[in-house]
Coordinates of C-alpha atoms in Angstrom, one line a residue:
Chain A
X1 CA 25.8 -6.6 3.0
X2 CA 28.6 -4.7 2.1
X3 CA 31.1 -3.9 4.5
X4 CA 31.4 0.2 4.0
X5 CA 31.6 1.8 7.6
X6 CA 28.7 4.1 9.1
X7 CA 29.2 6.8 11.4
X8 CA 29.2 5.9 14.9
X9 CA 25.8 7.5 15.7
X10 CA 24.2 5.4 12.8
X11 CA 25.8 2.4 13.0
X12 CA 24.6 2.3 16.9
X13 CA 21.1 2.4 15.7
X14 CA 21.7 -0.4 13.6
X15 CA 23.0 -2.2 16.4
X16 CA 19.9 -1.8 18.4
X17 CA 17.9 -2.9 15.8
X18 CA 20.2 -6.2 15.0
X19 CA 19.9 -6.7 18.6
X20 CA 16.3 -7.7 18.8
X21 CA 13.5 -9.7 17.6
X22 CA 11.1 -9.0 14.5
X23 CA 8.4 -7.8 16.2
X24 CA 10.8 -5.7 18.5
X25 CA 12.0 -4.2 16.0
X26 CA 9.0 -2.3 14.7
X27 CA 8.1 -1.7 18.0
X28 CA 11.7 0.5 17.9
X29 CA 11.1 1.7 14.7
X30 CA 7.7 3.3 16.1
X31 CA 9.7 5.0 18.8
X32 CA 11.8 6.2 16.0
X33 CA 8.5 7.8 14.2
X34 CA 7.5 9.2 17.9
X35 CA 10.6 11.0 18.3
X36 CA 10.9 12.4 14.8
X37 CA 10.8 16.4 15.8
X38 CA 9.0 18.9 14.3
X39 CA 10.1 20.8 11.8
X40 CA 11.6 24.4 12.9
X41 CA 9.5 27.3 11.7
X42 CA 11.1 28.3 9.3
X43 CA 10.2 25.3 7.4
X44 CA 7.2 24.3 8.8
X45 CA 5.5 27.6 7.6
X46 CA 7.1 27.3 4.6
X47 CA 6.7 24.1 2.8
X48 CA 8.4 25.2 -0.6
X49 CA 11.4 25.6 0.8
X50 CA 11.3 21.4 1.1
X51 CA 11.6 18.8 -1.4
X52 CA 9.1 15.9 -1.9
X53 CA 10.1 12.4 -1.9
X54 CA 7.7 11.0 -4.1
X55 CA 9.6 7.1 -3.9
X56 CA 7.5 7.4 -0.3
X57 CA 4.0 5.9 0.0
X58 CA 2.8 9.0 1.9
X59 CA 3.9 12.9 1.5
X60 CA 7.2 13.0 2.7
X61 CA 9.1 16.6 2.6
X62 CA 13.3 17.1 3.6
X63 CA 15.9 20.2 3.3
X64 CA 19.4 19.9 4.2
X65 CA 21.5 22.8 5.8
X66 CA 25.1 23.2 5.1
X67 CA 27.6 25.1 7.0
X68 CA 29.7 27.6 5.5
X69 CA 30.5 27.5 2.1
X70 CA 34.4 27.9 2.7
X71 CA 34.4 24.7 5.2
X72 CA 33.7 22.4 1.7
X73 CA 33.6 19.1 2.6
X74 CA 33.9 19.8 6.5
X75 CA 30.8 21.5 6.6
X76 CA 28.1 20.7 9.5
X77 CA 25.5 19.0 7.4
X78 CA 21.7 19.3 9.4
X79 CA 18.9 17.4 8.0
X80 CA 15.1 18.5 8.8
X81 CA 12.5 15.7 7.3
X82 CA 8.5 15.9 7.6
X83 CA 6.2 12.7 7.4
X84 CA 2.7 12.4 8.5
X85 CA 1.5 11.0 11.4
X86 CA -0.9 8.5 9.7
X87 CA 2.8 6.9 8.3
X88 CA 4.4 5.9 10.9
X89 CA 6.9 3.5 9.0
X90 CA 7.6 5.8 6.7
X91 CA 8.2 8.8 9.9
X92 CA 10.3 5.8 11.7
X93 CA 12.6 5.5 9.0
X94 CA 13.0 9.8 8.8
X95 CA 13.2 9.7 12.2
X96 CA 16.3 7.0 11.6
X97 CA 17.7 9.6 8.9
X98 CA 17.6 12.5 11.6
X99 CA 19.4 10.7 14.4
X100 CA 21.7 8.7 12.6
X101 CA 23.3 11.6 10.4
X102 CA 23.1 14.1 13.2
X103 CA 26.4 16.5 13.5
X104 CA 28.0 14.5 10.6
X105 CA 29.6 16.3 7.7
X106 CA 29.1 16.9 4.3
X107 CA 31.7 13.6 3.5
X108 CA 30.6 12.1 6.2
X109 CA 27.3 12.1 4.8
X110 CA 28.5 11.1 1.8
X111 CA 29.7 8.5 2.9
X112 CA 26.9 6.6 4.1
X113 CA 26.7 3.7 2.5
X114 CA 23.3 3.3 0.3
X115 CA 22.5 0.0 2.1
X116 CA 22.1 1.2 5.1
X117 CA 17.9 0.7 5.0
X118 CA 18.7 -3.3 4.2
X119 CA 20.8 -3.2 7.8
X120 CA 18.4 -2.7 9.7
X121 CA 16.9 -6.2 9.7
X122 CA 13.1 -5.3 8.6
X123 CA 13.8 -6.3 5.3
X124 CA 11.2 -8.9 5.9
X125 CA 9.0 -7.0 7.9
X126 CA 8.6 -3.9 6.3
X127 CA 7.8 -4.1 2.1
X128 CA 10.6 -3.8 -0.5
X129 CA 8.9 -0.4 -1.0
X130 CA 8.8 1.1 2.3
X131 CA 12.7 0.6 2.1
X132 CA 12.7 1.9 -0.8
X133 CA 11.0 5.0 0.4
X134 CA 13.8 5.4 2.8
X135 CA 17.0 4.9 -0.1
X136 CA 15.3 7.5 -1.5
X137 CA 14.9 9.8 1.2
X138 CA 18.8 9.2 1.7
X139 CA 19.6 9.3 -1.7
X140 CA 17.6 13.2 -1.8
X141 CA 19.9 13.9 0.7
X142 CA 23.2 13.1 -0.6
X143 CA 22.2 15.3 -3.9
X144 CA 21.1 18.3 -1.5
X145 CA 24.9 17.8 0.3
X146 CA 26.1 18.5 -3.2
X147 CA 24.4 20.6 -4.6
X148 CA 24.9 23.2 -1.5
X149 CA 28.9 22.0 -1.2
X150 CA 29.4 22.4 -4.8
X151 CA 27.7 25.8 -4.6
Chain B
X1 CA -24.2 -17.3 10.3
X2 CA -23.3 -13.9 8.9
X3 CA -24.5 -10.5 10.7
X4 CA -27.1 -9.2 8.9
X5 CA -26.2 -6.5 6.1
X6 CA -25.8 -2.9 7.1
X7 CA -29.3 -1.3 5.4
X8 CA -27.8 2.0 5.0
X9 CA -29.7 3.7 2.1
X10 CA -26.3 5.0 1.0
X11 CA -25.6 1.7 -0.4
X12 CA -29.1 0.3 -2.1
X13 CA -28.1 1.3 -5.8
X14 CA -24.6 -1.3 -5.2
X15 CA -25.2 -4.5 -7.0
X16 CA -24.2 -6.0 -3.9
X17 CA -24.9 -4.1 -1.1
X18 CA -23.8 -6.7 1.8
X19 CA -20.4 -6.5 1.0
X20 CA -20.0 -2.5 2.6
X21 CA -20.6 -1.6 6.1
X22 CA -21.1 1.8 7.6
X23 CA -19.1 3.2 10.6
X24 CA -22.6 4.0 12.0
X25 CA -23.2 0.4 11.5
X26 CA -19.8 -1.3 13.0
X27 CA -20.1 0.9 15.5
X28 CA -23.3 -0.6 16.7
X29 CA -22.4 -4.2 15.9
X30 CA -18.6 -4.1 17.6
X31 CA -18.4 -6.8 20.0
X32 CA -21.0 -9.2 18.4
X33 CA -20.2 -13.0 18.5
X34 CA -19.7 -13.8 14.5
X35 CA -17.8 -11.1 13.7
X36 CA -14.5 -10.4 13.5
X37 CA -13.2 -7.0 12.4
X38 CA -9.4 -6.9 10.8
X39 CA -7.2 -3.9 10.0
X40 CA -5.0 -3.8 6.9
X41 CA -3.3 -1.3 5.9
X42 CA -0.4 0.2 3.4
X43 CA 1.9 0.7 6.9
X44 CA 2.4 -1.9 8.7
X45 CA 3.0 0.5 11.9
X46 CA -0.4 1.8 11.7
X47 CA -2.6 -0.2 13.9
X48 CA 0.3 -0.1 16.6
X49 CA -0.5 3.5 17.0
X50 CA -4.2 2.8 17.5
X51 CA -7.0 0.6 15.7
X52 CA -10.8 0.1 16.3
X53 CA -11.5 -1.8 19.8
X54 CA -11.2 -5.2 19.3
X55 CA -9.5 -5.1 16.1
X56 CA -6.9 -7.7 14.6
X57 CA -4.0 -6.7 12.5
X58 CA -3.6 -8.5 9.2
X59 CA -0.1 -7.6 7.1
X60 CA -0.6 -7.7 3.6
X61 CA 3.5 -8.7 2.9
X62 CA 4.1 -10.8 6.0
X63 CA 0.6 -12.7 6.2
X64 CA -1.0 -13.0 3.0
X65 CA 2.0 -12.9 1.1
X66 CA 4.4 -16.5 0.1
X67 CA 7.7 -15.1 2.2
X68 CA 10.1 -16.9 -0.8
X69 CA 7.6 -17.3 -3.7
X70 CA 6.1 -14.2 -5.4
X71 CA 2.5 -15.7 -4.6
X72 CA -0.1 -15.9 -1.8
X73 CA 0.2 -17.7 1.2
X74 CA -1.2 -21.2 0.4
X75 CA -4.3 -22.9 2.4
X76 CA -2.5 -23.8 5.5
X77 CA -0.6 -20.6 6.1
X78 CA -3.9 -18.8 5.3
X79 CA -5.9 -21.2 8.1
X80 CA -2.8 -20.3 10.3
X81 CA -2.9 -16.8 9.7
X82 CA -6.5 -16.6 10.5
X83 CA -7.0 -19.5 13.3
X84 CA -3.8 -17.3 15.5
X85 CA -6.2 -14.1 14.8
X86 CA -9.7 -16.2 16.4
X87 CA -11.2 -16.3 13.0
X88 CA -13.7 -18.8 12.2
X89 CA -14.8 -20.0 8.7
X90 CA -18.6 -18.5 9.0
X91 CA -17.6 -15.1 10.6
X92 CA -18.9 -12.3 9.4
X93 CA -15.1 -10.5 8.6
X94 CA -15.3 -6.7 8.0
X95 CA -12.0 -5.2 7.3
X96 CA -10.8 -1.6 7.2
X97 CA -7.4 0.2 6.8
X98 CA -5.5 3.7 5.5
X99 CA -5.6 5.0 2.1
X100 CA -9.0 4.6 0.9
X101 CA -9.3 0.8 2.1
X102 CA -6.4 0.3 -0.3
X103 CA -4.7 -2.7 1.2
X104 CA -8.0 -3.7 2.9
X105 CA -9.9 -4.4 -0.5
X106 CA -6.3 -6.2 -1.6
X107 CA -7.0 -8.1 1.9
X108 CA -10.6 -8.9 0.7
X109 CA -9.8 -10.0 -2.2
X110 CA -7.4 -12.3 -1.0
X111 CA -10.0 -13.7 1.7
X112 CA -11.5 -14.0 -1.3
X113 CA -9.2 -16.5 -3.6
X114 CA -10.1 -18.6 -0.4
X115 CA -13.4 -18.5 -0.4
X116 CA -14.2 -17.2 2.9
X117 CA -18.0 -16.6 1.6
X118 CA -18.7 -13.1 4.3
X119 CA -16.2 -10.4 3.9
X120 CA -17.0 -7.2 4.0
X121 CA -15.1 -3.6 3.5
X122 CA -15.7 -0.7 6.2
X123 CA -16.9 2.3 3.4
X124 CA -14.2 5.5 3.8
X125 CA -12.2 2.8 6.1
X126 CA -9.4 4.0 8.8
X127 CA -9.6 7.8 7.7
X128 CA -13.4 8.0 8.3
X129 CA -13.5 6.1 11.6
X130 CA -11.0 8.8 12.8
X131 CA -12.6 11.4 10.9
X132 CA -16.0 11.0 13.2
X133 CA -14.3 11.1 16.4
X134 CA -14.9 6.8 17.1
X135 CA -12.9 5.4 19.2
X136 CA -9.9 4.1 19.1
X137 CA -7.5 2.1 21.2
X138 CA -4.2 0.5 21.5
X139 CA -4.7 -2.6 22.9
X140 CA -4.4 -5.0 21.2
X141 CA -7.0 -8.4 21.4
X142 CA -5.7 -11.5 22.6
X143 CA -8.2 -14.0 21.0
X144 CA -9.1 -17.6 21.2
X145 CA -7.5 -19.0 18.6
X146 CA -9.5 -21.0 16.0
X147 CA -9.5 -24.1 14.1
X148 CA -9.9 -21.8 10.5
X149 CA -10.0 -25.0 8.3
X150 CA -7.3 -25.5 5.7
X151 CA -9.0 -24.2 2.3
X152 CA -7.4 -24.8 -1.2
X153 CA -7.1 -21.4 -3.3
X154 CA -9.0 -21.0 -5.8
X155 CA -7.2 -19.1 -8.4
X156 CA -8.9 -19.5 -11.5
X157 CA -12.4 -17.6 -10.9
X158 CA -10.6 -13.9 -9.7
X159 CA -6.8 -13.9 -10.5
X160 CA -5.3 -13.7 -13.9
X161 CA -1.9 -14.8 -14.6
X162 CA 0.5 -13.6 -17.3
X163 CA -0.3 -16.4 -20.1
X164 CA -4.2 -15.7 -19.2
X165 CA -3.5 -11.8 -20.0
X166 CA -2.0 -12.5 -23.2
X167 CA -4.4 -14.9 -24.2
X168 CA -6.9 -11.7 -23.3
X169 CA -5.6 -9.2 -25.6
X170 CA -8.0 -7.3 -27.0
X171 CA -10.6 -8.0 -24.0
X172 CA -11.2 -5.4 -21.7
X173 CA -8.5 -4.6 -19.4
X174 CA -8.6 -1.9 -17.0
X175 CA -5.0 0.3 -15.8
X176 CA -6.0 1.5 -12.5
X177 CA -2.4 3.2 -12.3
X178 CA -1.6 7.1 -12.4
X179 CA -1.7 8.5 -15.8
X180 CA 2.2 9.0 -16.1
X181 CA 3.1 5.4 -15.2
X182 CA 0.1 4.3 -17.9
X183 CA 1.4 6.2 -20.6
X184 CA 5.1 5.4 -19.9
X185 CA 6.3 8.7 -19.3
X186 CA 9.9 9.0 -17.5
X187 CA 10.1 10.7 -14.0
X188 CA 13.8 9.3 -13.6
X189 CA 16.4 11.9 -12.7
X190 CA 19.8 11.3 -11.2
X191 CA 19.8 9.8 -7.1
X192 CA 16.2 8.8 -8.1
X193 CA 15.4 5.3 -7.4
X194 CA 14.5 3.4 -10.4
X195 CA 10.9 2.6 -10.3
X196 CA 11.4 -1.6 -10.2
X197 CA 10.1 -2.0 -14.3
X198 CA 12.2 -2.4 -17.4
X199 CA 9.7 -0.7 -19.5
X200 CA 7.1 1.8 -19.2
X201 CA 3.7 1.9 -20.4
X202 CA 0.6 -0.3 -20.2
X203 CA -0.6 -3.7 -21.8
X204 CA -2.3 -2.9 -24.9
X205 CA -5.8 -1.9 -25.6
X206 CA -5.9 -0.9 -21.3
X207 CA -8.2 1.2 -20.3
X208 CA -7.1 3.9 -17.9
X209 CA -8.7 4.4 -14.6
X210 CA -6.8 5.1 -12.2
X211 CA -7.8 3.2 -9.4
X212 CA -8.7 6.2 -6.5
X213 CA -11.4 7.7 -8.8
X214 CA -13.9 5.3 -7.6
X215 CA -13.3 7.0 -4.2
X216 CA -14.8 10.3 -2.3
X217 CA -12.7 13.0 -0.9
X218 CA -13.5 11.1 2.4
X219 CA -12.3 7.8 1.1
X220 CA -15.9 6.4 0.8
X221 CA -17.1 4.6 -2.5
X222 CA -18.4 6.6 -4.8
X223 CA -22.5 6.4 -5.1
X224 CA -23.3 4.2 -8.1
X225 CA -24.3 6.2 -10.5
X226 CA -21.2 8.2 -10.9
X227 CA -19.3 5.0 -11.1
X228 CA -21.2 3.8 -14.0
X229 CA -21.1 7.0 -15.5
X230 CA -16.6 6.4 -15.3
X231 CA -16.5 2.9 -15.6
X232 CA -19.7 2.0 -18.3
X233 CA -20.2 5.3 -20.1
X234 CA -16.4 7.3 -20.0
X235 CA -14.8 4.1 -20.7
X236 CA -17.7 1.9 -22.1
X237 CA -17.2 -1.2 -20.6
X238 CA -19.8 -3.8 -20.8
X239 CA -20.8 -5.4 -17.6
X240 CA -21.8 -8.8 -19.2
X241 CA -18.5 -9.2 -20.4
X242 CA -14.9 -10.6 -18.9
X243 CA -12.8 -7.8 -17.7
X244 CA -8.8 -7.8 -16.1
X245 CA -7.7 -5.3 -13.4
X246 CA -4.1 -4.5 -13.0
X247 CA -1.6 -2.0 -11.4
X248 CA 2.0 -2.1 -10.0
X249 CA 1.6 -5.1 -7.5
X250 CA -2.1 -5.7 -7.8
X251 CA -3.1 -4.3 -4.7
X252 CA -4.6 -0.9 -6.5
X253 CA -6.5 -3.3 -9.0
X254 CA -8.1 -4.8 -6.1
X255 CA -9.8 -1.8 -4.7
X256 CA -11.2 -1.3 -8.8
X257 CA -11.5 -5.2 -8.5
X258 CA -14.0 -4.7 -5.4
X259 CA -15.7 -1.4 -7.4
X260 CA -16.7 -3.8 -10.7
X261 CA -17.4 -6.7 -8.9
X262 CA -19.4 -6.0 -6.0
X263 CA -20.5 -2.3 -6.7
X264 CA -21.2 -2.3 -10.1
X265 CA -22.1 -6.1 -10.6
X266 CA -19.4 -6.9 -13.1
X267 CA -20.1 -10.5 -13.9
X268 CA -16.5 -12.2 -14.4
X269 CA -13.7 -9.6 -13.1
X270 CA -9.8 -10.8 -12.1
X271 CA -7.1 -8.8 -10.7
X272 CA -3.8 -9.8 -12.5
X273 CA -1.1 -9.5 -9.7
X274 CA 1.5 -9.3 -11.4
X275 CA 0.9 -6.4 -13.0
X276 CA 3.5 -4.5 -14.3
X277 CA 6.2 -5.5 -11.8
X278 CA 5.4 -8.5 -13.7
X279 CA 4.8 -7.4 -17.0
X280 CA 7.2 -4.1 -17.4
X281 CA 10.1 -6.7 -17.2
X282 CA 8.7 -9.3 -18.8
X283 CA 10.5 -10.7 -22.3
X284 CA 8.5 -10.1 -25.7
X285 CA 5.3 -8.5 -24.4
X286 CA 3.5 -6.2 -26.3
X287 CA 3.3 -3.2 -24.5
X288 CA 1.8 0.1 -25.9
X289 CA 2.9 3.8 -24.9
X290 CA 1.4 7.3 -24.4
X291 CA -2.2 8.3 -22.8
X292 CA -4.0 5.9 -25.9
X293 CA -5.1 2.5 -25.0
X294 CA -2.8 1.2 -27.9
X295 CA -3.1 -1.1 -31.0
X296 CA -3.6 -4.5 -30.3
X297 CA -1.1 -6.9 -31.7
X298 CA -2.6 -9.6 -33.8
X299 CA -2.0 -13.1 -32.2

């Protein structure tokens, strides 16, 4: 585990999860998959506006919203990520994404460090690949982040 | 001994009929002493969210899986495994789970290497359970545990290794991957994950079929006749004759695994789980390219 900081919403989460047993865990992580909100309508009716994240098991869709232009790297960063209902590991880990990087910025979201699925201690629990699923969710994010700062 | 098979005409043209059950039929048998029903599934948050009444949850990576070797469980953690979840050796097992039974036919297959001699797959599993309106429920069964005895794998009658795949060249193999990762195409772009294989391709002379065409719209088995028309006249493999299954993991290439053996009546079929986690990144394997099953080295 490397020792790059997370942002304090995130690295709360990991907390929780560090906090309790195995089988605990995934019990949180399901909460996590409850509370993953809807997508607003402007995305939910339309879907082309998202990008797939085909290193998930199941259909997973994201967009990123970047405040102004001019702010650069201060920008408000929002991140709105669709998983289906009959995944719930894979909506548990968006629903992770959502919270964790909530009212960061642009560097801020940079800044997360890549490991961050490994420090959540399901590593055993949940299949290389599931995690997997969720670096690349992250790692669709990131690119979005700058691709709409560098624009 | 074993409930007796589901007589559904649906399933008479199978080679072996008794290994698929209907929902009409579970349904009607849920409950009954001797049988024991088991989810499995790709997520391993599914059954948490609701599974068939009186269901038990079986992980494919934390139960049947070796936690430090890449292998299966051995004997005792398989008699563990099963005796925690009230299994008993001569219970009729059905088991079910997302994706078109995917993990649940890896499941059966693994029930399998230990000879656990009824095992049966729910046909159109989780997704058509749900799809009829059954019911479902979130409690989860506390069972009597059992004494499940402590039987030795067999792994030479169903599982191919590496060394038995190369010594199998030119046999029939069967790729139940997608077409781009059987011919080897790149989908890598920058921030993408790498895909956990060296190389790209498939083992040469491997037929493609990839593995969800033996599967309905609704996750049910295709009827028997349009499965021999894919498997025996598309890609003209002979029934009499040995044949290897393969994919990613060898989870995929259980569900085709399941198809040959029991459905079609394929008499000597093994599932190589290594696959091409194994073989992608393995040293000096002949591996061909493109959407052709490939030349075969000479050995």
């Amino acid at each position: 585990m490397t020792d790059a900081e997370l942002p304090g919403a995130f690295a709360a989460i990991v907390d929780d999860f560090q906090a309790l047993t195995e089988p605990d865990r995934l019990q949180l992580l399901l909460e996590f998959a409850e509370g993953l909100p809807d997508l607003p309508e402007r995305y939910a009716d339309h879907p082309e506006l998202l990008e797939p994240v085909p290193e998930c098991q199941s259909p997973v869709f994201l967009v990123v919203e970047v405040g102004e232009a001019a702010e650069g790297a201060d920008a408000p960063v929002e991140v709105f990520l669709s998983a289906p209902r009959e995944s719930p590991t894979t909506r548990g880990f968006a629903g992770i994404l959502t919270e964790g990087l909530a009212g960061l910025t642009a560097s801020q979201v940079l800044a997360v460090p890549d490991d961050v699925p490994h420090r959540l201690g399901l590593d055993r629990a949940v299949s290389p690949l599931r995690l997997r699923g969720m670096a690349g969710m992250l790692g669709r994010i990131k690119r979005q982040v700058r691709e709409r700062v560098a624009a | 001994m074993g409930l007796p098979a589901d007589t559904d005409p649906s399933f008479a043209d199978y080679a072996h009929p008794e290994r698929l059950v209907s929902t009409t039929w579970l349904a009607e048998h849920l409950g009954q002493p001797g049988l024991a029903v088991v989810e499995s599934n790709e997520d391993v948050l599914l059954y948490s969210t609701g599974h068939i009444p009186g269901a038990v949850h079986l992980d494919w990576h934390t139960d049947l899986n070796d936690p430090v070797t890449r292998d299966y469980v051995d004997g005792a953690g398989f008699a563990a495994a099963l005796s925690q979840r009230g299994i008993s050796r001569d219970d009729t097992v059905v088991i079910y789970g997302d994706k078109n039974n995917w993990w649940a036919a890896y499941a059966l297959w693994v029930f399998t290497l230990f000879g656990h001699e009824d095992v049966r797959l729910l046909d159109g599993g989780r997704a058509a359970w749900i799809a009829e309106g059954r019911e479902l429920t979130t409690e989860v069964p506390t069972p009597q545990p059992t004494e499940y005895p402590v039987v030795e794998r067999d792994d030479a009658s169903i599982r191919a290794f590496k060394e038995d795949v190369l010594a199998f060249l030119g046999g029939q193999l069967v790729d139940v991957r997608s077409a781009p990762e059987y011919s080897g195409e790149r989908t890598t772009m920058p921030d993408y994950p790498e895909e956990g294989a060296l190389r790209g391709g498939h083992i040469p002379g491997a037929q493609s079929v990839p593995w969800a065409r033996a599967a309905q719209e609704d996750g049910r088995f295709r009827s028997r006749a349009e499965l021999e028309s894919i498997y025996l006249q598309e890609k003209g493999l002979d029934p009499s004759q040995p044949v290897i299954a393969y994919c990613r993991i060898g989870e995929r290439s259980s569900h085709t695994w399941f198809v040959l053996r029991h459905l079609l009546g394929f008499d000597d079929v093994k599932n190589y789980d290594g696959s091409w986690t194994e073989w992608g990144n393995a040293v000096r394997v002949p591996i061909a390219t493109g959407d052709q099953p490939g030349e075969v080295p000479q050995r």
